[in-house]
Short mmCIF file of C-alpha atoms in Angstrom, two decimals:
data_model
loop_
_atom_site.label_atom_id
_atom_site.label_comp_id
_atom_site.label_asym_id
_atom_site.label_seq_id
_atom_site.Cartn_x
_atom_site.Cartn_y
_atom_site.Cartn_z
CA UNK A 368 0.00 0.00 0.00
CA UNK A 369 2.94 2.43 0.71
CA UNK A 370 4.79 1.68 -2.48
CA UNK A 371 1.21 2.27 -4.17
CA UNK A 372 1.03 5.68 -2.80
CA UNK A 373 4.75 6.34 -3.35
CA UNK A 374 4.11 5.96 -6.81
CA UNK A 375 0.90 7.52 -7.09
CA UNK A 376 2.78 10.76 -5.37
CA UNK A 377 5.99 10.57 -8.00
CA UNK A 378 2.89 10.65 -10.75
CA UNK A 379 1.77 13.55 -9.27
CA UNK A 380 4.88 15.53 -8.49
CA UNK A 381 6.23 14.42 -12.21
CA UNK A 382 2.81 16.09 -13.83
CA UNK A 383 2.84 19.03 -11.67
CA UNK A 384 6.62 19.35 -12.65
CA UNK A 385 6.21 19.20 -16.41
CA UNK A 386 7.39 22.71 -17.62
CA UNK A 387 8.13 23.58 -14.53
CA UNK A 388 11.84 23.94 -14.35
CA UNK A 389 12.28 26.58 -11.88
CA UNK A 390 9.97 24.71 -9.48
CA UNK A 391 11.59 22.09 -9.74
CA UNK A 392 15.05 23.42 -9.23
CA UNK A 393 13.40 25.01 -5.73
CA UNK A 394 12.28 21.34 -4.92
CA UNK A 395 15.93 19.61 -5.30
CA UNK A 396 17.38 22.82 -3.22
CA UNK A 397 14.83 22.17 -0.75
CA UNK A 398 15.93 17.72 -0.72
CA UNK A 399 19.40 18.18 -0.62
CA UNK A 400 18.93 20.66 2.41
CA UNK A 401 18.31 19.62 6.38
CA UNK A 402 14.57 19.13 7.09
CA UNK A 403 12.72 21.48 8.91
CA UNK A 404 11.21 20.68 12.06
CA UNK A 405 7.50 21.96 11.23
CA UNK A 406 4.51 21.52 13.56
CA UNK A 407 1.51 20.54 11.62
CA UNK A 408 -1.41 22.69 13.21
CA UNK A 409 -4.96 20.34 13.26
CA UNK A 410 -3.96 17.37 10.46
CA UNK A 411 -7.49 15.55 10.76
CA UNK A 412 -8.59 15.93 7.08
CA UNK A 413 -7.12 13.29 4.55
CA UNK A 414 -5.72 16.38 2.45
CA UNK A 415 -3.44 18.00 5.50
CA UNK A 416 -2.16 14.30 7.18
CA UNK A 417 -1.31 12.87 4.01
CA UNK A 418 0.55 16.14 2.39
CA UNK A 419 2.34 16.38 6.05
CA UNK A 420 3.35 12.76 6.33
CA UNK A 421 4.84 12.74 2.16
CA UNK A 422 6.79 16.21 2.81
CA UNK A 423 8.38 14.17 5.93
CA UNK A 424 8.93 10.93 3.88
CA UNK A 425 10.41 12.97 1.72
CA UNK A 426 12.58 14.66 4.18
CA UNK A 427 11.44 18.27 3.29
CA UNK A 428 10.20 18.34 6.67
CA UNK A 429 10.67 16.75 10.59
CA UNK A 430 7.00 16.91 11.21
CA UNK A 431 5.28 17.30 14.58
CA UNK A 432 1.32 16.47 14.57
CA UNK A 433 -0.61 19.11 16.99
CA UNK A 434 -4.20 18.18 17.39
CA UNK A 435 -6.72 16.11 19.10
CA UNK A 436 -4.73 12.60 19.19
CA UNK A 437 -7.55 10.25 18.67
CA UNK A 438 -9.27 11.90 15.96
CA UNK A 439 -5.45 12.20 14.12
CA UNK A 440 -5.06 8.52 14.62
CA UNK A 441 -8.54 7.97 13.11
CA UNK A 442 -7.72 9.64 10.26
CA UNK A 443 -4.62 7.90 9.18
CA UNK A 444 -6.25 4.69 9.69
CA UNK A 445 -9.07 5.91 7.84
CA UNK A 446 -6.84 6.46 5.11
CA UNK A 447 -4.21 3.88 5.57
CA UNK A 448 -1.27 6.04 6.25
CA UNK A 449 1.17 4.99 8.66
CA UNK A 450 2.25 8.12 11.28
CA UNK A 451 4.23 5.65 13.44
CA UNK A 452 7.20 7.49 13.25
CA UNK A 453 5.82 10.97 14.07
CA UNK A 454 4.95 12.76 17.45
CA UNK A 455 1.86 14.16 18.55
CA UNK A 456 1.17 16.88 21.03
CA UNK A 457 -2.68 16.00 22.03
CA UNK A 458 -4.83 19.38 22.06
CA UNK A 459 -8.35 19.77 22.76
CA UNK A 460 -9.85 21.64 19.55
CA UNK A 461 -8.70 23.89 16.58
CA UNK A 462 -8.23 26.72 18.48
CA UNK A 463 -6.29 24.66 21.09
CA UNK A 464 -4.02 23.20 18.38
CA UNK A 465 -3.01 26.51 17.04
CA UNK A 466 -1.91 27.91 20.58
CA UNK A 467 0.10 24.61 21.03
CA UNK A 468 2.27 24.99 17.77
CA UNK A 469 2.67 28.92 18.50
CA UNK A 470 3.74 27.42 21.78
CA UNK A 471 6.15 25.16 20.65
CA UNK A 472 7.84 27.93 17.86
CA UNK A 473 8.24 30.05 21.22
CA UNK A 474 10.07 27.18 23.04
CA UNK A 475 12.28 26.63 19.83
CA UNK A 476 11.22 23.27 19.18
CA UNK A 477 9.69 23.66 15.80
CA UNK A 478 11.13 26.28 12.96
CA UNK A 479 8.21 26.15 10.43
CA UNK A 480 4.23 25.70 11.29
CA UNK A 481 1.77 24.34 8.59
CA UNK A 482 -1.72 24.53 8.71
CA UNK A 483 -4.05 21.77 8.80
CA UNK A 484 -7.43 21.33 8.99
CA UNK A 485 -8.51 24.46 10.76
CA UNK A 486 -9.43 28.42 9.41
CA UNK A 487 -6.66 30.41 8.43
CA UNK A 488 -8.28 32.89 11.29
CA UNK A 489 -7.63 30.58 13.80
CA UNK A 490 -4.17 29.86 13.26
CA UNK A 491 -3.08 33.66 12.98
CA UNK A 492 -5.30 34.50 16.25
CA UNK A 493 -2.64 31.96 17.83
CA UNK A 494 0.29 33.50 15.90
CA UNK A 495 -0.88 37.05 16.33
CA UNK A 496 -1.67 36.92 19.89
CA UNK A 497 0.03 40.05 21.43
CA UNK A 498 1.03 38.13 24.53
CA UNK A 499 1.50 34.56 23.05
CA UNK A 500 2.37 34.75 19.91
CA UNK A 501 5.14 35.10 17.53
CA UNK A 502 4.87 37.97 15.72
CA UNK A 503 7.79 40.23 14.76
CA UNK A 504 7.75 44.35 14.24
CA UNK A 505 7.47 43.29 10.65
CA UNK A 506 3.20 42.73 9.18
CA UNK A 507 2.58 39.34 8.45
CA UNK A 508 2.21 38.73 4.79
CA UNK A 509 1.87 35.73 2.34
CA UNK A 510 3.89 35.91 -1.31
CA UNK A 511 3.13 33.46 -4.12
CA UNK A 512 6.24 31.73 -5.68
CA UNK A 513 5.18 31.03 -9.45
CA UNK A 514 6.73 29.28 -12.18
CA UNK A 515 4.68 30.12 -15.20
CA UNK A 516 6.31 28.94 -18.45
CA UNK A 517 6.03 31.69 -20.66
CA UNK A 518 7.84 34.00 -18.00
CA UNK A 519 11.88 33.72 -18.23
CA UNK A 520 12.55 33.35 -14.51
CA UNK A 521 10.14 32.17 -11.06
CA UNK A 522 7.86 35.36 -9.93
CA UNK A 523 6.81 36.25 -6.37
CA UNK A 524 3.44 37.96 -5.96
CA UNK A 525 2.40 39.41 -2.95
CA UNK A 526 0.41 39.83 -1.15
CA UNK A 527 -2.55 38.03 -2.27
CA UNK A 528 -4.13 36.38 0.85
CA UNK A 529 -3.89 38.15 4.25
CA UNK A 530 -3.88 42.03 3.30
CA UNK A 531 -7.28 43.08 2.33
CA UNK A 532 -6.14 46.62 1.64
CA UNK A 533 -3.03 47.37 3.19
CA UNK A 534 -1.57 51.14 3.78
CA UNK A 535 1.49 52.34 3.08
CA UNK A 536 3.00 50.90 6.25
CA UNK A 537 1.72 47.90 5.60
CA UNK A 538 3.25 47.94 2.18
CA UNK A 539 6.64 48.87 3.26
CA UNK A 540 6.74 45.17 5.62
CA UNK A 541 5.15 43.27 2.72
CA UNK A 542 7.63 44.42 0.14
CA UNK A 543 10.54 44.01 2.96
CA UNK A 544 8.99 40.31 3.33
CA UNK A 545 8.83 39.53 -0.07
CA UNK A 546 12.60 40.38 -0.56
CA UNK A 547 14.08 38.74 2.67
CA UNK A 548 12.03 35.49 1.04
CA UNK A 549 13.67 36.18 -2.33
CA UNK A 550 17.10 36.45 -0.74
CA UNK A 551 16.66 33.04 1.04
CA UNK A 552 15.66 31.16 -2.25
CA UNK A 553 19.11 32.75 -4.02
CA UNK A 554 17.92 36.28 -5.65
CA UNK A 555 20.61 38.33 -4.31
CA UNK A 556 18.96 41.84 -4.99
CA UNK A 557 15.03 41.19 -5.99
CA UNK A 558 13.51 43.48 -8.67
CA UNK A 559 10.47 44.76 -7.79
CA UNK A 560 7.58 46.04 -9.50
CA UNK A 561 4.91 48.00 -7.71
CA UNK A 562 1.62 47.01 -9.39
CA UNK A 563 -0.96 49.74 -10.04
CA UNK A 564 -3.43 50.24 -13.27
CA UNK A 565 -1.18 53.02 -14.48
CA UNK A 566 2.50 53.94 -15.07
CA UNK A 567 2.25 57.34 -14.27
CA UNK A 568 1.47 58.96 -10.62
CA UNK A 569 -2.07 60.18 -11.09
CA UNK A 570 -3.14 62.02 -7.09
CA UNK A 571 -6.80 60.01 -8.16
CA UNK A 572 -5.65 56.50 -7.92
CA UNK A 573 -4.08 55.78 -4.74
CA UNK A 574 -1.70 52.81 -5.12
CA UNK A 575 0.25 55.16 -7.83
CA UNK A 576 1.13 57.71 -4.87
CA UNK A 577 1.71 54.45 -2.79
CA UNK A 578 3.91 53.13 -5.36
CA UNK A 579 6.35 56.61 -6.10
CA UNK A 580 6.83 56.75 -1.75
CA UNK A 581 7.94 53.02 -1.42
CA UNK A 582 10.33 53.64 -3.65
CA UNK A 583 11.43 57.02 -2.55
CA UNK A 584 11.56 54.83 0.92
CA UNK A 585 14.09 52.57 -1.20
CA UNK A 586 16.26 55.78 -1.82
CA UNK A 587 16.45 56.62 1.61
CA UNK A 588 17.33 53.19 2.82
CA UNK A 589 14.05 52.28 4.28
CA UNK A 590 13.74 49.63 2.40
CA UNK A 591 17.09 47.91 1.36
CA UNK A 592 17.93 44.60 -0.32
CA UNK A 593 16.02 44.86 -3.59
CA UNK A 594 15.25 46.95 -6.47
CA UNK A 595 11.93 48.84 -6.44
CA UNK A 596 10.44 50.83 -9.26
CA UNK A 597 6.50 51.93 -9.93
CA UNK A 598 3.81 52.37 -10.41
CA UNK A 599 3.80 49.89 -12.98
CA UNK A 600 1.19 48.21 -14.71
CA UNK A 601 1.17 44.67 -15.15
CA UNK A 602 2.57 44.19 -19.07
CA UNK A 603 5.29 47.31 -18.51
CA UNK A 604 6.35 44.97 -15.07
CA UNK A 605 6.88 42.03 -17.07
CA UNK A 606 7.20 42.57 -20.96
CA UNK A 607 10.50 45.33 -21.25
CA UNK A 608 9.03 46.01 -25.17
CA UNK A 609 5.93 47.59 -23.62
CA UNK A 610 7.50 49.42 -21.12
CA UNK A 611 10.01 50.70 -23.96
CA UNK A 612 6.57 51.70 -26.18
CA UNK A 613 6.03 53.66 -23.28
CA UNK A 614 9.27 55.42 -23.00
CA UNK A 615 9.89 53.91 -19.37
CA UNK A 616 13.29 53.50 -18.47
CA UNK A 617 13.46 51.27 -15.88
CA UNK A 618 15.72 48.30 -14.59
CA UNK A 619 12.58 46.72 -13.14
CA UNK A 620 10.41 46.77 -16.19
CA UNK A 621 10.62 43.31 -17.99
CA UNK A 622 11.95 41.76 -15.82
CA UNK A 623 10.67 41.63 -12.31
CA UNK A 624 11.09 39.29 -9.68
CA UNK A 625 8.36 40.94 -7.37
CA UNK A 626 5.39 41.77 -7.87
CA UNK A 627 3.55 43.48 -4.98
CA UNK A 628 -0.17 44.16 -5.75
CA UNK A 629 -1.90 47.21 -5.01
CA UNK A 630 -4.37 45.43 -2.75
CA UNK A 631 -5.92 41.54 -1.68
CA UNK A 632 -8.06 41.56 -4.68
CA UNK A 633 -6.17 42.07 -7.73
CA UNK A 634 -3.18 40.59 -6.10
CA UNK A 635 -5.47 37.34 -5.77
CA UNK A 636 -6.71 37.65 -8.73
CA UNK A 637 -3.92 38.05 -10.46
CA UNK A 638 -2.40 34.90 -9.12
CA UNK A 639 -5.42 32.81 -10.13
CA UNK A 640 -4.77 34.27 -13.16
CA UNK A 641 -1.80 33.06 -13.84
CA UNK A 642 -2.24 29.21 -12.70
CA UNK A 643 -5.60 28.61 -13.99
CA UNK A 644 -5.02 30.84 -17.12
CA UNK A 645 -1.26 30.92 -17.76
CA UNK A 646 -0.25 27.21 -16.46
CA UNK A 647 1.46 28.78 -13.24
CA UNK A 648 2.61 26.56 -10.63
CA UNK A 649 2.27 27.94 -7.47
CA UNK A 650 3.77 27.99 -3.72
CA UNK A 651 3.06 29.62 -1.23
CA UNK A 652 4.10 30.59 2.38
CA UNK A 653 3.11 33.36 5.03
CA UNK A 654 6.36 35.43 6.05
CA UNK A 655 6.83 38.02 8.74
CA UNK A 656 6.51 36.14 11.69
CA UNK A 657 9.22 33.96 13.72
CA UNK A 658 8.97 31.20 11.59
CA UNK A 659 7.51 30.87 7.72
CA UNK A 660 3.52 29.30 7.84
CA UNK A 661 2.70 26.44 4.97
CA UNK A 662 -0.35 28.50 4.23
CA UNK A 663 -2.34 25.90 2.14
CA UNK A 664 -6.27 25.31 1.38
CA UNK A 665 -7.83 22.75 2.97
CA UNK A 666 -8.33 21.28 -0.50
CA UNK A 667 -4.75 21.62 -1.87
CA UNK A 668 -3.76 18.05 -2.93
CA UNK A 669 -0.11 16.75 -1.48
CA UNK A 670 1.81 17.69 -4.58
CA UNK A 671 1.04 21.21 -3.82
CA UNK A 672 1.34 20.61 -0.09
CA UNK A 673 4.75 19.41 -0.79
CA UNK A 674 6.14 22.42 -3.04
CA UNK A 675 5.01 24.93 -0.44
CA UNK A 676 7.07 22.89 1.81
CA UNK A 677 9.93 23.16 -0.22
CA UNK A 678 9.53 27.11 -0.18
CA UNK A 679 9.01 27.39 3.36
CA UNK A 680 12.45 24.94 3.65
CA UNK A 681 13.86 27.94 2.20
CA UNK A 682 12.98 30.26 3.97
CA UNK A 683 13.40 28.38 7.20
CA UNK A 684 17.59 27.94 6.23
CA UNK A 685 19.92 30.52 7.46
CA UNK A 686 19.96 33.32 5.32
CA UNK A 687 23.63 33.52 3.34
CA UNK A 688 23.53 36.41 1.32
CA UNK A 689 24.64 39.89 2.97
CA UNK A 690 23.29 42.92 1.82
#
């Protein structure tokens, strides 16, 4: 039964892969690297046990189970996987689970979380708690990683499922995220393209103003480690011969490794967009806290499961490049 599901998850990570060169690249950086101990927050759904237990087969990940034990066990009988080998801290409920892998990040015992089968609101009331939790001065933020074939290198987006409409502020930690991320994956100094429906400041669309003080921020070293340049729209960011129809001069333009939306909605959208639309392949991880979050859907199947993994491996290792 094991070597049938072995198989059936090679089949799986060998379609997902096809095309996907970059990804895949990310996924043998991520195997030939130490695994990450990770505390899996809730694992009672077939989806979140079974992606948890293949990432640790596959030594992405040293995973913890946090949850109620019996129904856990249940589960993986109900499904015949074999958790032998992993440990599980017992909690009461969903909301109980969450405080016990925030509690274990605090006590140093886990350096990655990934959530389960409980609401993403749950697990960031745990990891936002202002007494118990492990948030950092820096706003929490998630960033896409994409591989989409007709693109010549991997794109982050961000951010494009916490921030519902984030401020200036709020924009400054989300960009700062998305470059310490790009740093830990290898992109020694990150271009990024601040996403608005223009090129050109105009005082009646906010994100434009937004967009020329993040990267007057850049020039002033409030923001350091990357490249910034925008407003941009979307084909100047990535297509340099309409940003040269344009006349817009820019190191960014064409070739961006950021993309930071103006807001939750287009940034999701634009995501979507690309996987459903452009054959994107997607990861994804929530950044700004102590430790990166596996931030997957409930529904996302273990191939997925396991590439998000292999991100948050990333960003979990030490972080080598000086700036």
């Amino acid at each position: 039964m094991e070597a049938l599901a072995a198989g059936r998850l090679k089949e799986e990570l060998d379609a997902a892969l096809t095309q996907h060169p970059r990804m895949q690249l990310l996924l043998e950086r991520a195997l030939r690297s130490e695994a990450v101990k990770t505390a899996i927050v809730h694992p009672v759904t077939s989806n979140s046990l079974a992606g948890a237990l293949a990432a640790h087969n596959l030594g992405l990940i040293d995973a913890i189970l946090v949850g109620p034990e019996e129904r856990i066990i249940q589960c993986a009988a109900d499904n015949n996987l074999d958790i032998s080998a992993l440990p599980i801290h017992n909690s009461e409920h969903s909301h109980h689970s969450a405080e016990v892998a925030v509690s274990l990040v605090r006590q140093g015992a886990v350096n990655a979380l990934m959530k389960g089968g409980l609401s993403t609101d749950e697990l960031l009331g745990a990891v936002l708690d202002k007494v118990n939790g492990i948030r950092t001065e820096r706003r929490i933020s998630h960033v896409f990683y994409l591989d989409i074939p007709l693109y010549h290198k991997a794109l982050l987006v961000t951010d494009a499922a916490i921030n519902i409409q984030p401020s200036l502020r709020d924009k400054k930690d989300i960009v700062a995220n998305a470059i310490d991320l790009a740093h830990h994956i290898g992109i020694a100094c990150p271009k990024v393209a601040i996403l608005s429906a223009v090129e050109k400041v105009n005082p009646d669309i906010p994100s434009t103003i937004e967009a020329a003080a993040l990267c007057k921020m850049a020039d002033r070293k409030q923001i350091i480690g990357g490249l910034l340049d925008g407003p941009l729209a979307f084909d100047n960011a990535i297509n340099r011969e309409a940003a040269l129809e344009k006349g817009i001069e820019s190191e960014v333009a064409g070739d961006a490794d950021i993309l930071l939306a103006p807001d939750l909605e287009a940034g999701n959208i634009l995501a979507k967009q690309l996987m459903y639309l452009g054959n994107a392949l997607a990861a994804g991880v929530l950044v700004g806290a102590r430790v990166p979050i596996i931030l997957t859907s409930r529904a996302e199947k273990t191939a997925g499961r396991i590439l998000s993994c292999a991100l948050a491996q990333a960003a979990a290792q030490p972080l080598t490049i000086s700036i």
